Coordinates of C-alpha atoms and ligand atoms in Angstrom, one line a residue:
M1 CA 7.1 2.9 -6.1
C2 CA 10.8 1.7 -6.7
G3 CA 11.6 -1.8 -5.5
I4 CA 15.3 -2.7 -4.1
V5 CA 16.5 -6.4 -3.9
G6 CA 20.1 -7.3 -2.7
F7 CA 21.2 -10.8 -1.9
S8 CA 25.1 -11.9 -0.7
G9 CA 25.6 -15.5 -0.8
N10 CA 27.0 -17.6 1.9
Q11 CA 29.5 -19.0 -0.4
S12 CA 30.8 -22.0 2.1
A13 CA 26.9 -22.9 3.0
R14 CA 26.1 -23.2 -0.7
E15 CA 29.0 -25.0 -2.0
K16 CA 28.5 -27.4 1.0
T17 CA 24.9 -28.1 -0.1
G18 CA 25.7 -27.5 -3.6
S19 CA 21.8 -26.4 -3.7
G20 CA 22.6 -22.5 -4.2
K21 CA 20.6 -20.7 -6.7
K22 CA 22.4 -18.4 -8.8
V23 CA 22.2 -14.8 -7.4
R24 CA 20.9 -13.5 -10.7
D25 CA 18.2 -15.9 -10.4
I26 CA 17.5 -14.7 -6.8
L27 CA 17.7 -11.1 -7.7
I28 CA 15.6 -11.5 -10.9
E29 CA 12.8 -13.5 -9.0
G30 CA 12.6 -10.7 -6.3
L31 CA 12.2 -8.3 -9.0
Y32 CA 9.5 -10.3 -10.2
S33 CA 7.7 -10.5 -6.8
L34 CA 8.1 -6.5 -6.6
E35 CA 6.5 -5.7 -9.5
Y36 CA 3.4 -5.0 -8.0
R37 CA 4.4 -1.5 -6.5
G38 CA 4.8 -0.2 -10.0
Y39 CA 8.0 0.7 -12.2
D40 CA 8.8 1.6 -15.5
S41 CA 12.5 0.2 -16.1
A42 CA 14.8 -2.0 -14.1
G43 CA 18.4 -3.0 -13.5
I44 CA 21.0 -5.7 -11.8
A45 CA 24.3 -5.5 -10.9
V46 CA 26.3 -8.4 -9.7
T47 CA 29.7 -8.9 -8.3
D48 CA 32.1 -11.8 -9.0
E49 CA 35.0 -12.9 -6.1
K50 CA 37.3 -10.3 -7.4
G51 CA 35.1 -7.3 -7.1
K52 CA 34.3 -6.9 -10.8
I53 CA 30.9 -5.5 -10.9
T54 CA 28.6 -6.1 -14.0
V55 CA 25.9 -4.0 -14.2
V56 CA 22.6 -4.5 -17.2
K57 CA 19.7 -2.1 -17.2
S58 CA 16.6 -2.1 -19.3
S59 CA 14.0 0.6 -20.0
G60 CA 11.4 -1.8 -20.0
R61 CA 9.5 -5.0 -17.8
V62 CA 11.7 -7.2 -15.2
E63 CA 11.0 -9.7 -18.1
E64 CA 13.0 -7.8 -20.4
L65 CA 15.9 -7.8 -17.9
D66 CA 15.7 -11.3 -17.5
H67 CA 16.1 -12.5 -21.1
M68 CA 19.1 -10.1 -21.3
T69 CA 20.7 -11.3 -18.4
E70 CA 19.9 -14.9 -18.2
K71 CA 22.9 -16.0 -20.6
N72 CA 25.3 -13.5 -19.3
E73 CA 28.2 -15.5 -18.2
K74 CA 29.1 -12.8 -15.4
M75 CA 25.8 -12.4 -14.2
N76 CA 25.6 -16.3 -13.8
S77 CA 28.5 -16.7 -11.6
G78 CA 28.3 -13.6 -9.5
I79 CA 28.5 -14.1 -6.0
C80 CA 26.5 -11.0 -4.5
G81 CA 24.1 -8.4 -6.2
I82 CA 21.7 -5.7 -6.0
A83 CA 18.8 -5.0 -8.3
H84 CA 15.8 -2.4 -8.6
T85 CA 12.8 -1.7 -10.3
R86 CA 12.5 2.2 -10.8
W87 CA 9.5 4.3 -10.8
A88 CA 10.6 7.4 -12.7
T89 CA 10.6 10.7 -10.6
H90 CA 13.7 12.3 -11.6
G91 CA 14.5 11.9 -14.9
R92 CA 12.6 9.8 -17.9
P93 CA 12.5 6.0 -17.5
T94 CA 15.4 5.5 -20.1
T95 CA 18.2 3.0 -19.5
A96 CA 20.2 5.8 -18.5
N97 CA 18.3 6.3 -15.8
A98 CA 17.8 3.1 -14.6
H99 CA 19.5 2.1 -11.5
P100 CA 22.1 0.7 -10.6
H101 CA 24.2 3.9 -11.1
S102 CA 28.1 3.4 -10.4
S103 CA 30.8 5.7 -9.7
E104 CA 34.5 4.4 -9.7
K105 CA 34.6 2.4 -6.6
V106 CA 30.8 2.4 -5.6
T107 CA 27.5 1.0 -7.3
I108 CA 23.8 1.8 -5.8
V109 CA 20.3 1.4 -5.9
H110 CA 18.2 3.9 -4.0
N111 CA 14.5 4.5 -3.6
G112 CA 13.1 8.1 -2.6
I113 CA 13.7 11.6 -3.4
I114 CA 17.1 13.5 -2.6
D115 CA 15.6 17.1 -2.4
N116 CA 19.1 18.7 -2.4
Y117 CA 20.5 16.9 -5.4
V118 CA 20.7 19.9 -7.2
D119 CA 23.3 21.5 -5.0
L120 CA 25.0 18.2 -4.3
K121 CA 25.4 17.6 -8.2
K122 CA 27.2 21.1 -8.5
M123 CA 29.5 20.6 -5.5
L124 CA 30.3 17.0 -7.2
E125 CA 30.8 18.4 -10.4
G126 CA 33.2 21.0 -9.0
D127 CA 35.3 18.1 -7.7
G128 CA 35.3 16.7 -11.1
Y129 CA 32.8 13.8 -11.3
V130 CA 30.7 13.5 -14.6
F131 CA 27.0 12.8 -14.5
L132 CA 25.4 10.2 -17.1
S133 CA 21.8 10.4 -15.9
E134 CA 19.2 13.0 -15.2
T135 CA 18.8 11.2 -12.0
D136 CA 19.0 12.5 -8.0
T137 CA 20.3 8.8 -7.3
E138 CA 23.7 9.6 -9.4
T139 CA 24.5 12.1 -6.7
V140 CA 24.2 10.0 -3.8
C141 CA 26.3 7.5 -5.8
H142 CA 29.4 9.6 -6.5
L143 CA 28.9 11.2 -3.3
I144 CA 29.5 7.9 -1.5
D145 CA 32.6 7.1 -3.9
R146 CA 33.9 10.9 -2.4
E147 CA 33.9 10.0 0.9
Y148 CA 34.8 6.5 0.3
K149 CA 38.0 7.4 -1.5
K150 CA 38.7 9.8 1.2
T151 CA 38.6 7.1 4.1
S152 CA 38.8 3.9 2.5
D153 CA 36.1 2.8 5.4
P154 CA 32.3 2.1 4.1
I155 CA 30.9 2.8 7.8
E156 CA 32.6 6.3 7.7
A157 CA 32.2 6.9 3.9
I158 CA 28.2 6.0 4.3
R159 CA 28.0 8.2 7.2
N160 CA 29.7 11.3 6.0
S161 CA 27.5 11.1 3.2
L162 CA 24.2 10.9 5.4
D163 CA 25.3 14.4 6.5
Y164 CA 24.6 15.7 3.2
L165 CA 21.7 14.1 2.1
K166 CA 18.4 15.9 2.5
G167 CA 15.1 14.0 1.6
S168 CA 14.2 10.2 1.8
Y169 CA 16.2 7.2 0.8
A170 CA 16.7 3.4 1.0
L171 CA 20.2 2.8 -0.4
A172 CA 22.0 -0.7 -1.0
I173 CA 25.5 -0.2 -1.8
M174 CA 28.6 -2.2 -3.4
F175 CA 32.0 -1.1 -3.2
N176 CA 34.2 -2.9 -5.9
D177 CA 37.2 -3.5 -3.6
R178 CA 34.8 -5.3 -0.9
P179 CA 33.4 -8.2 -2.7
G180 CA 30.5 -10.5 -1.5
E181 CA 29.4 -7.5 1.0
I182 CA 26.3 -5.0 0.3
W183 CA 25.9 -1.9 2.2
A184 CA 22.6 -0.7 3.2
T185 CA 20.9 2.4 5.0
R186 CA 17.5 4.0 5.0
K187 CA 15.6 7.0 6.0
D188 CA 11.8 7.5 5.7
N189 CA 11.8 4.6 3.0
P190 CA 10.7 1.3 3.5
L191 CA 14.0 -1.6 3.9
I192 CA 14.0 -5.0 5.0
V193 CA 16.9 -7.6 5.7
A194 CA 16.7 -11.1 6.3
K195 CA 19.0 -14.0 6.6
G196 CA 18.5 -17.3 5.2
E197 CA 20.3 -20.4 4.8
D198 CA 21.8 -19.6 1.3
G199 CA 22.8 -15.8 2.5
C200 CA 21.8 -12.5 3.6
Y201 CA 18.9 -10.7 1.8
L202 CA 17.8 -7.2 1.5
A203 CA 14.5 -5.9 -0.5
S204 CA 11.8 -3.1 0.1
D205 CA 9.0 -5.2 0.9
I206 CA 8.5 -8.8 2.5
P207 CA 7.1 -10.6 -0.9
A208 CA 10.6 -10.4 -2.6
L209 CA 11.6 -12.5 0.6
L210 CA 9.2 -14.9 1.3
H211 CA 10.3 -17.5 -0.7
H212 CA 13.7 -17.6 1.1
T213 CA 12.9 -16.8 4.7
R214 CA 10.4 -15.1 7.0
D215 CA 12.8 -13.9 9.8
I216 CA 13.3 -10.2 8.9
Y217 CA 14.6 -7.1 10.5
R218 CA 13.5 -3.6 9.5
P219 CA 16.3 -1.0 10.3
A220 CA 15.6 2.0 11.9
D221 CA 16.4 5.6 10.2
G222 CA 20.1 5.8 10.0
E223 CA 21.0 2.6 10.9
I224 CA 23.9 1.2 8.5
L225 CA 23.8 -2.6 7.6
C226 CA 26.4 -4.8 6.2
L227 CA 25.2 -7.9 4.6
N228 CA 28.2 -10.2 3.8
G229 CA 27.0 -13.5 3.2
E230 CA 27.2 -15.2 6.5
K231 CA 25.7 -12.6 8.7
V232 CA 24.1 -9.2 8.9
V233 CA 25.9 -6.7 10.9
L234 CA 24.0 -3.6 12.2
F235 CA 25.8 -0.2 13.3
D236 CA 24.0 2.9 14.5
R237 CA 24.3 6.2 13.0
E238 CA 27.4 7.1 15.0
G239 CA 28.8 3.8 13.8
R240 CA 29.0 1.7 16.7
E241 CA 27.9 -2.0 16.1
K242 CA 24.6 -2.8 17.6
N243 CA 23.0 -6.2 18.8
F244 CA 19.4 -6.5 17.0
E245 CA 17.1 -9.4 16.5
F246 CA 15.0 -10.6 13.6
S247 CA 11.5 -11.2 13.8
H248 CA 9.3 -13.7 12.4
I249 CA 6.2 -13.0 10.4
D250 CA 3.6 -15.4 9.9
W251 CA 2.8 -14.5 6.3
N252 CA 2.1 -17.7 3.9
V253 CA 4.7 -18.4 1.4
N254 CA 1.7 -18.9 -1.0
A255 CA 0.5 -15.2 0.0
A256 CA 2.6 -13.6 -2.5
D257 CA 1.5 -16.1 -5.3
K258 CA -1.5 -16.1 -7.4
E259 CA -2.4 -19.7 -6.5
G260 CA -4.2 -20.0 -10.0
F261 CA -6.2 -16.8 -10.0
P262 CA -5.5 -15.2 -13.2
H263 CA -4.8 -11.8 -11.4
F264 CA -3.8 -10.8 -7.8
M265 CA -6.8 -8.4 -7.5
L266 CA -9.3 -11.4 -7.9
K267 CA -7.4 -13.4 -5.7
E268 CA -7.4 -10.8 -3.0
I269 CA -11.0 -10.0 -3.7
F270 CA -11.7 -13.9 -2.9
E271 CA -9.6 -13.6 0.4
E272 CA -11.7 -10.9 1.8
P273 CA -14.5 -12.8 3.9
D274 CA -11.2 -14.8 5.7
A275 CA -9.2 -11.5 6.1
V276 CA -12.4 -9.5 7.3
R277 CA -13.5 -12.8 9.8
R278 CA -9.8 -13.0 10.6
C279 CA -9.5 -9.2 11.6
V280 CA -12.5 -9.1 13.5
S281 CA -12.5 -12.3 15.6
H282 CA -9.1 -11.4 16.8
R283 CA -10.6 -8.2 18.4
I284 CA -13.8 -9.8 19.9
G285 CA -13.2 -11.0 23.5
E286 CA -14.6 -13.8 25.0
D287 CA -17.7 -11.8 26.0
G288 CA -18.5 -10.9 22.7
L289 CA -17.6 -7.3 23.1
P290 CA -14.9 -5.3 21.0
D291 CA -11.6 -6.0 22.6
F292 CA -8.5 -4.1 21.6
S293 CA -6.1 -5.6 24.2
V294 CA -4.5 -7.8 21.7
D295 CA -3.0 -4.6 20.4
G296 CA -1.8 -3.4 23.5
I297 CA -4.2 -0.7 24.0
P298 CA -5.9 -0.1 27.2
D299 CA -9.4 0.3 27.9
E300 CA -9.0 3.7 29.4
M301 CA -7.6 4.7 26.1
W302 CA -10.9 4.7 24.6
N303 CA -12.1 7.4 26.9
S304 CA -9.0 10.0 27.4
F305 CA -9.6 11.8 23.9
D306 CA -12.4 14.4 23.2
S307 CA -11.9 14.3 19.1
I308 CA -10.6 12.1 16.6
Q309 CA -8.2 13.0 13.1
I310 CA -8.0 10.8 10.6
I311 CA -5.3 11.3 8.3
S312 CA -4.7 8.7 5.1
C313 CA -4.6 8.6 1.5
G314 CA -6.4 7.1 -1.2
S315 CA -8.9 4.2 -0.7
A316 CA -7.6 4.9 3.2
T317 CA -9.2 7.7 3.3
H318 CA -12.5 6.6 2.1
A319 CA -12.4 4.1 4.8
G320 CA -11.7 6.8 7.0
Y321 CA -15.1 8.3 5.7
V322 CA -16.9 5.4 6.7
G323 CA -15.3 5.4 9.8
R324 CA -16.2 8.8 10.7
Y325 CA -19.7 8.4 9.7
L326 CA -19.7 5.1 12.1
I327 CA -18.0 6.8 15.0
E328 CA -19.9 9.5 14.7
A329 CA -23.6 8.0 14.6
L330 CA -22.9 5.3 17.1
A331 CA -20.7 7.1 19.7
D332 CA -21.3 11.0 18.9
V333 CA -17.4 11.6 19.5
P334 CA -16.2 14.4 16.5
V335 CA -14.3 13.0 13.7
T336 CA -12.3 14.7 10.9
V337 CA -11.1 12.8 7.9
N338 CA -7.7 14.4 6.4
T339 CA -5.9 14.0 3.4
A340 CA -2.6 13.5 4.7
S341 CA -0.7 15.4 1.9
E342 CA -2.8 18.3 2.9
Y343 CA -2.6 17.6 6.4
R344 CA 0.7 18.4 7.3
Y345 CA 0.4 22.0 5.9
M346 CA -2.8 22.9 7.5
P347 CA -4.1 20.5 10.2
P348 CA -7.8 21.4 11.4
A349 CA -8.5 22.9 14.6
F350 CA -7.7 20.7 17.6
V351 CA -10.9 19.9 20.0
G352 CA -9.9 19.3 23.2
K353 CA -7.6 16.1 23.4
T354 CA -7.2 14.1 20.2
L355 CA -6.6 11.0 19.0
A356 CA -4.9 11.0 15.6
I357 CA -5.6 7.5 13.8
A358 CA -3.5 7.0 10.5
I359 CA -4.7 4.5 8.2
S360 CA -2.6 2.6 5.7
Q361 CA -2.4 -0.4 4.3
S362 CA 1.4 -0.6 3.3
G363 CA 2.3 1.5 6.5
E364 CA 4.8 3.4 4.1
T365 CA 2.8 6.1 2.5
A366 CA 5.1 9.1 2.6
D367 CA 2.3 11.7 3.3
T368 CA 0.4 9.6 5.9
L369 CA 4.0 9.2 7.8
A370 CA 4.5 13.0 7.6
A371 CA 0.8 13.6 8.3
L372 CA 1.2 11.2 11.7
R373 CA 4.6 13.1 12.4
K374 CA 2.9 16.5 12.4
A375 CA 0.0 15.0 14.7
K376 CA 2.3 13.9 17.3
E377 CA 4.1 17.3 17.2
K378 CA 0.6 18.8 18.0
G379 CA 0.8 16.8 21.0
C380 CA -2.0 14.1 19.9
T381 CA -2.0 10.6 20.8
S382 CA -1.5 8.4 17.9
A383 CA -2.9 5.0 16.5
G384 CA -2.3 3.4 13.2
I385 CA -4.5 1.2 11.3
I386 CA -2.0 -0.8 9.3
N387 CA -1.6 -4.0 7.6
V388 CA 2.4 -4.6 7.0
F389 CA 4.0 -5.7 10.0
G390 CA 6.8 -3.2 11.7
S391 CA 6.3 -0.7 8.6
A392 CA 7.4 2.9 9.4
I393 CA 3.8 4.2 10.4
A394 CA 3.3 1.3 12.8
R395 CA 6.6 2.1 14.3
E396 CA 6.0 5.7 14.7
S397 CA 2.4 5.2 16.3
D398 CA 1.7 5.0 20.0
Y399 CA -0.6 2.2 19.2
V400 CA -1.1 -0.1 16.2
M401 CA -4.0 -2.0 15.2
Y402 CA -3.0 -4.6 12.4
T403 CA -5.6 -5.4 10.2
N404 CA -3.9 -9.1 9.1
A405 CA -5.3 -9.3 5.9
G406 CA -2.1 -10.8 4.7
P407 CA 0.3 -9.1 1.5
E408 CA -1.4 -7.2 -0.9
I409 CA 0.0 -7.4 -4.0
A410 CA -2.6 -5.8 -6.7
V411 CA -2.0 -2.0 -7.0
A412 CA -5.6 -1.4 -6.4
T413 CA -6.6 -2.2 -2.7
T414 CA -9.4 -4.5 -1.9
K415 CA -9.0 -6.5 1.0
G416 CA -6.8 -3.4 2.3
Y417 CA -9.6 -1.3 2.5
T418 CA -12.3 -3.6 3.8
T419 CA -10.3 -4.6 6.6
Q420 CA -9.5 -1.1 7.5
V421 CA -13.5 -0.6 7.7
A422 CA -13.9 -3.4 9.8
V423 CA -11.4 -2.3 12.3
L424 CA -13.3 1.0 12.2
S425 CA -16.5 -0.7 12.8
L426 CA -15.0 -2.0 15.6
I427 CA -13.5 1.4 17.0
A428 CA -17.1 3.0 16.4
C429 CA -18.6 0.4 18.9
K430 CA -15.7 0.3 21.3
L431 CA -16.3 4.0 21.6
A432 CA -20.3 3.9 21.4
L433 CA -19.8 1.3 24.8
A434 CA -17.2 3.4 26.6
R435 CA -19.4 6.6 26.3
G436 CA -22.5 4.8 27.1
R437 CA -24.1 5.2 23.8
M438 CA -24.8 1.6 23.2
T439 CA -26.2 -1.0 25.1
K440 CA -24.3 -4.3 25.9
E441 CA -26.9 -6.4 24.0
E442 CA -26.8 -3.8 21.0
A443 CA -23.1 -4.0 21.2
L444 CA -23.4 -8.1 21.3
S445 CA -25.5 -7.9 18.5
Y446 CA -23.3 -5.5 16.3
C447 CA -20.1 -7.4 16.8
D448 CA -21.8 -10.7 16.0
S449 CA -22.8 -9.6 12.6
L450 CA -19.5 -8.1 12.2
K451 CA -18.0 -11.4 13.0
N452 CA -20.6 -13.3 10.9
A453 CA -22.7 -12.0 8.5
V454 CA -20.4 -9.3 6.9
P455 CA -17.6 -12.1 5.9
D456 CA -21.1 -14.4 4.6
A457 CA -22.3 -11.8 2.7
I458 CA -18.7 -11.0 1.1
G459 CA -18.4 -14.7 0.2
N460 CA -21.8 -14.3 -1.7
I461 CA -21.1 -11.5 -3.7
T462 CA -17.9 -13.1 -4.7
E463 CA -20.2 -16.3 -5.9
R464 CA -22.2 -14.1 -8.3
R465 CA -19.7 -13.0 -10.6
D466 CA -21.9 -13.8 -13.6
E467 CA -24.4 -11.4 -12.8
I468 CA -21.5 -8.8 -12.0
K469 CA -20.2 -9.8 -15.7
K470 CA -23.6 -8.6 -17.2
A471 CA -23.3 -5.2 -15.6
A472 CA -19.8 -4.9 -16.5
M473 CA -20.5 -5.5 -20.2
R474 CA -22.9 -2.4 -20.6
I475 CA -20.5 -0.4 -18.1
S476 CA -17.4 -1.3 -20.4
K477 CA -18.9 0.3 -23.3
Q478 CA -19.2 3.8 -21.5
H479 CA -16.8 6.8 -20.9
D480 CA -18.4 8.3 -17.7
V481 CA -20.1 6.3 -14.6
Y482 CA -21.7 8.3 -11.8
F483 CA -22.2 6.6 -8.3
I484 CA -24.8 8.4 -6.2
G485 CA -26.0 7.1 -2.5
R486 CA -26.9 8.9 0.7
G487 CA -25.2 8.2 4.1
P488 CA -23.1 5.2 4.2
D489 CA -23.8 4.7 0.7
Y490 CA -22.3 7.8 -0.6
Y491 CA -18.9 6.9 1.5
A492 CA -19.1 3.5 0.0
G493 CA -19.7 5.0 -3.6
I494 CA -16.6 7.2 -3.2
E495 CA -14.5 4.1 -2.9
C496 CA -16.4 2.1 -5.6
S497 CA -15.8 5.1 -8.1
L498 CA -12.0 5.1 -7.4
K499 CA -12.0 1.3 -8.1
L500 CA -13.6 1.7 -11.1
K501 CA -11.4 4.7 -12.7
E502 CA -8.2 3.5 -11.5
I503 CA -8.1 -0.2 -13.1
S504 CA -10.5 0.5 -16.2
Y505 CA -9.7 4.2 -17.1
I506 CA -13.4 4.8 -17.3
H507 CA -14.1 8.5 -15.8
S508 CA -16.2 8.0 -12.7
E509 CA -17.5 10.0 -9.9
A510 CA -19.4 9.6 -6.7
Y511 CA -22.0 12.1 -5.6
A512 CA -24.2 12.6 -2.6
A513 CA -27.3 11.6 -4.2
G514 CA -28.8 15.3 -3.5
E515 CA -25.9 17.0 -4.4
L516 CA -26.0 15.7 -8.2
K517 CA -28.5 18.4 -9.3
H518 CA -26.4 21.1 -7.9
G519 CA -24.3 21.1 -11.4
T520 CA -23.4 17.8 -12.2
L521 CA -26.6 16.3 -13.3
A522 CA -25.7 18.8 -16.5
L523 CA -23.4 15.6 -17.5
I524 CA -26.5 13.0 -17.3
E525 CA -27.5 12.1 -20.9
K526 CA -28.7 9.3 -22.6
D527 CA -27.5 6.2 -21.5
T528 CA -24.9 7.6 -18.9
P529 CA -24.6 4.8 -16.4
V530 CA -25.7 5.7 -13.1
I531 CA -25.1 3.1 -10.0
A532 CA -27.2 4.2 -7.2
L533 CA -26.4 2.5 -4.0
C534 CA -29.5 2.0 -1.8
T535 CA -28.9 0.1 1.3
D536 CA -30.7 1.8 4.0
G537 CA -34.5 2.1 3.7
M538 CA -34.5 5.4 5.9
Y539 CA -33.3 7.2 2.9
Y540 CA -35.7 5.6 0.5
E541 CA -38.2 8.9 -0.1
K542 CA -35.0 11.0 -1.2
M543 CA -33.1 8.5 -2.9
N544 CA -36.7 7.9 -4.8
G545 CA -36.6 11.6 -5.9
N546 CA -33.0 11.2 -6.8
I547 CA -33.4 8.3 -9.0
R548 CA -36.3 9.7 -10.9
E549 CA -34.3 13.0 -11.5
V550 CA -31.3 10.8 -13.3
R551 CA -33.9 8.6 -14.9
A552 CA -36.1 11.6 -16.3
R553 CA -32.7 12.2 -18.5
D554 CA -32.8 8.6 -19.5
C555 CA -29.7 7.5 -17.7
Y556 CA -29.1 3.7 -17.7
L557 CA -29.8 3.2 -14.0
L558 CA -28.1 0.6 -12.3
L559 CA -29.5 -0.2 -8.8
V560 CA -27.6 -2.1 -6.3
H561 CA -29.6 -2.4 -3.0
S562 CA -30.3 -4.5 -0.2
P563 CA -33.4 -6.8 0.2
S564 CA -35.4 -4.8 2.3
F565 CA -34.9 -1.4 0.1
P566 CA -38.3 -0.9 -1.9
H567 CA -37.3 -1.6 -5.5
P568 CA -40.2 -1.2 -7.8
E569 CA -39.7 -2.6 -11.0
E570 CA -39.8 0.9 -12.7
F571 CA -37.1 2.3 -10.7
S572 CA -34.3 0.8 -12.4
D573 CA -32.9 -0.7 -15.7
D574 CA -31.0 -3.1 -14.0
R575 CA -30.4 -4.2 -10.3
F576 CA -28.1 -6.1 -8.0
E577 CA -29.3 -7.4 -4.7
L578 CA -26.8 -7.3 -2.1
P579 CA -27.0 -9.5 0.7
E580 CA -28.7 -8.7 3.9
V581 CA -26.6 -7.1 6.4
P582 CA -27.4 -4.5 9.2
A583 CA -27.3 -1.1 7.5
V584 CA -24.1 0.2 9.1
F585 CA -22.3 -2.4 7.5
T586 CA -23.1 -2.0 3.9
P587 CA -20.3 -0.1 2.7
I588 CA -18.1 -3.5 3.5
V589 CA -20.1 -5.6 1.4
S590 CA -21.4 -3.2 -1.6
V591 CA -18.0 -2.0 -2.1
V592 CA -17.0 -6.0 -2.8
F593 CA -19.9 -5.6 -5.7
A594 CA -17.6 -2.6 -7.2
Q595 CA -14.4 -4.3 -6.8
L596 CA -15.6 -7.0 -8.9
L597 CA -17.4 -4.9 -11.3
A598 CA -14.2 -2.7 -12.0
Y599 CA -12.4 -5.8 -12.3
E600 CA -14.5 -7.5 -14.8
T601 CA -15.0 -4.4 -16.7
A602 CA -10.9 -3.9 -16.5
V603 CA -10.4 -7.4 -18.0
M604 CA -13.5 -6.6 -21.1
L605 CA -11.0 -3.7 -21.7
G606 CA -8.0 -5.6 -22.0
C607 CA -6.5 -3.3 -19.0
D608 CA -3.3 -4.4 -16.9
V609 CA -5.5 -4.9 -14.1
D610 CA -2.8 -5.6 -11.3
H611 CA -0.3 -2.7 -12.6
P612 CA -2.8 0.2 -13.8
R613 CA -0.9 2.9 -15.7
N614 CA 0.9 5.6 -13.8
L615 CA 0.0 4.0 -10.2
A616 CA 2.3 2.3 -7.7
K617 CA 1.7 0.4 -4.4
S618 CA 3.1 2.1 -1.4
V619 CA 3.8 5.5 -2.7
T620 CA 6.6 6.5 -0.7
V621 CA 7.4 9.9 -2.1
E622 CA 5.7 13.0 -1.1
Ligands
LIG1 C1 -6.3 2.6 -4.2 C2 -5.6 2.5 -3.4 C3 -4.5 3.8 -2.9 C4 -4.2 3.7 -1.6 C5 -3.1 4.8 -1.2 C6 -2.9 4.8 0.3 O1 -6.7 1.4 -4.6 O2 -4.5 1.5 -3.4 O3 -5.5 4.9 -3.3 O4 -5.3 3.2 -0.5 O5 -2.1 5.1 -1.8 O6 -2.2 3.7 0.6 P1 -1.7 3.1 1.8 O7 -2.9 2.2 2.2 O8 -0.7 2.1 1.7 O9 -1.4 4.3 2.9

């Protein structure tokens, strides 16, 4: 989704140290670090000391904008600026539609969608404003300009404009008679401000700031900020100045760099053993049992509801399926898994007291946020399983369990997913203990495996890239791939299938193995790859039958199995043996095989692994 960067230089500090980077460079570097969010055009606006604002836009990549501006004298001598990567919603990805947009006194960049922009446009055209783009953003720009001309007061102009706006937004605004200042506000869209030695920063996500400062503040909906180089001043929705504190984030500066890996996705897959270990160890008490007191969740909470509703999107929903399987199998608590975009209109029936669990790596997914609000409206207690500290969903949940995976930059989630499943696995154990469904001994062994055997098994898979490359060679020549499995293997298969299709663009589907013959078997023909996930011996007989069904149609069968799952020679064309872990944990492990398979396949096909076409990280529009 769109990305915002802003910087207002502290001129006196910069002159004193003589070390200040150019405003243009800071903004362009910020845009590079937000590229992972997905975008199709980019732009930058820089102000000089007299308030003269220079805007340059490109309908291409940030690199093009970088070249277009590197020798631009006005860009290089600026004192303050805002920049943007646009992910087209209203209007095609053209230069005219790229941000920043300008009116007579105002230049802005915007993330989000203004729902009532058609009415606003009519109103503003009536006032004589002429529109140069097809965007909803330009209405906001002219609206603020109109209000500013009435009051000459930026706070009043912004406050009055917000009264008109319906929808979601993060806005960074420059007024051409207030050089050196950036004004900002937000509603249901991420925005972070920060203060460094060189000046004040603004961005839609942490990676854009990591090289400058790790002291950040996330404004609440409706708050208004002024960054004036030396300091950040905060106002509430009524325009009253307000105190606030920056919070320190402990993400490593290198976390937003590839550190020698060719792609962020590969780097993030290699980070999974540590990420899972960290996420789990953090929540295993000295007694070796799950302990969520680090998240501020009292033990009584786990006995305070009758059912769970999971709400999430994409891979987070796939993590939710695994979570449902574990919670129902181990703790016998009923769980529904709900696609957030559907939930807000049609939540399932509520069974007794309900805990709503919102799962989101970014913590900013608009559909998940809306579903969380719906769940709260219906009286649910809410808990978030979130990676990004202080994000919107984290702030609106009654309880938050951070996955602590560090920044995830590749659009396709990897460590985000596995750490979500790790937290859900601990929740299942905690509930099973709280409800007397698991003995202490069983829980101790379960937690020990999750903390040690599972990260080790993930590490083992990352060391076997050559084997996986061989499988990828075969897959990369096909048009369709099917993943089949039963129980947890089916749920893992759904995520495996998404990974493959989203980054390699090879069509792929996942089926409960027993379901294939109810229609989809018609698509299996000679050499169609079928990847059978077989990790729990309990399913051997039935999987055997399902595998023979597809083998009888001459498919290419790749068996991904645990060592103990019977695997006679004639069973498969090729096989990949997973390291042994208890069957309940195989979805965390087998998915890593599929992440690497998808990665190697995409690389062989020359796909843009970290930025798959049409996709965006952190989907902040509904
Ligand atoms: C797929 C993927 C997406 C996200 C989904 C939810 O690889 O990354 O399906 O899982 O957009 O995102 P979050 O977890 O940020 O809410």
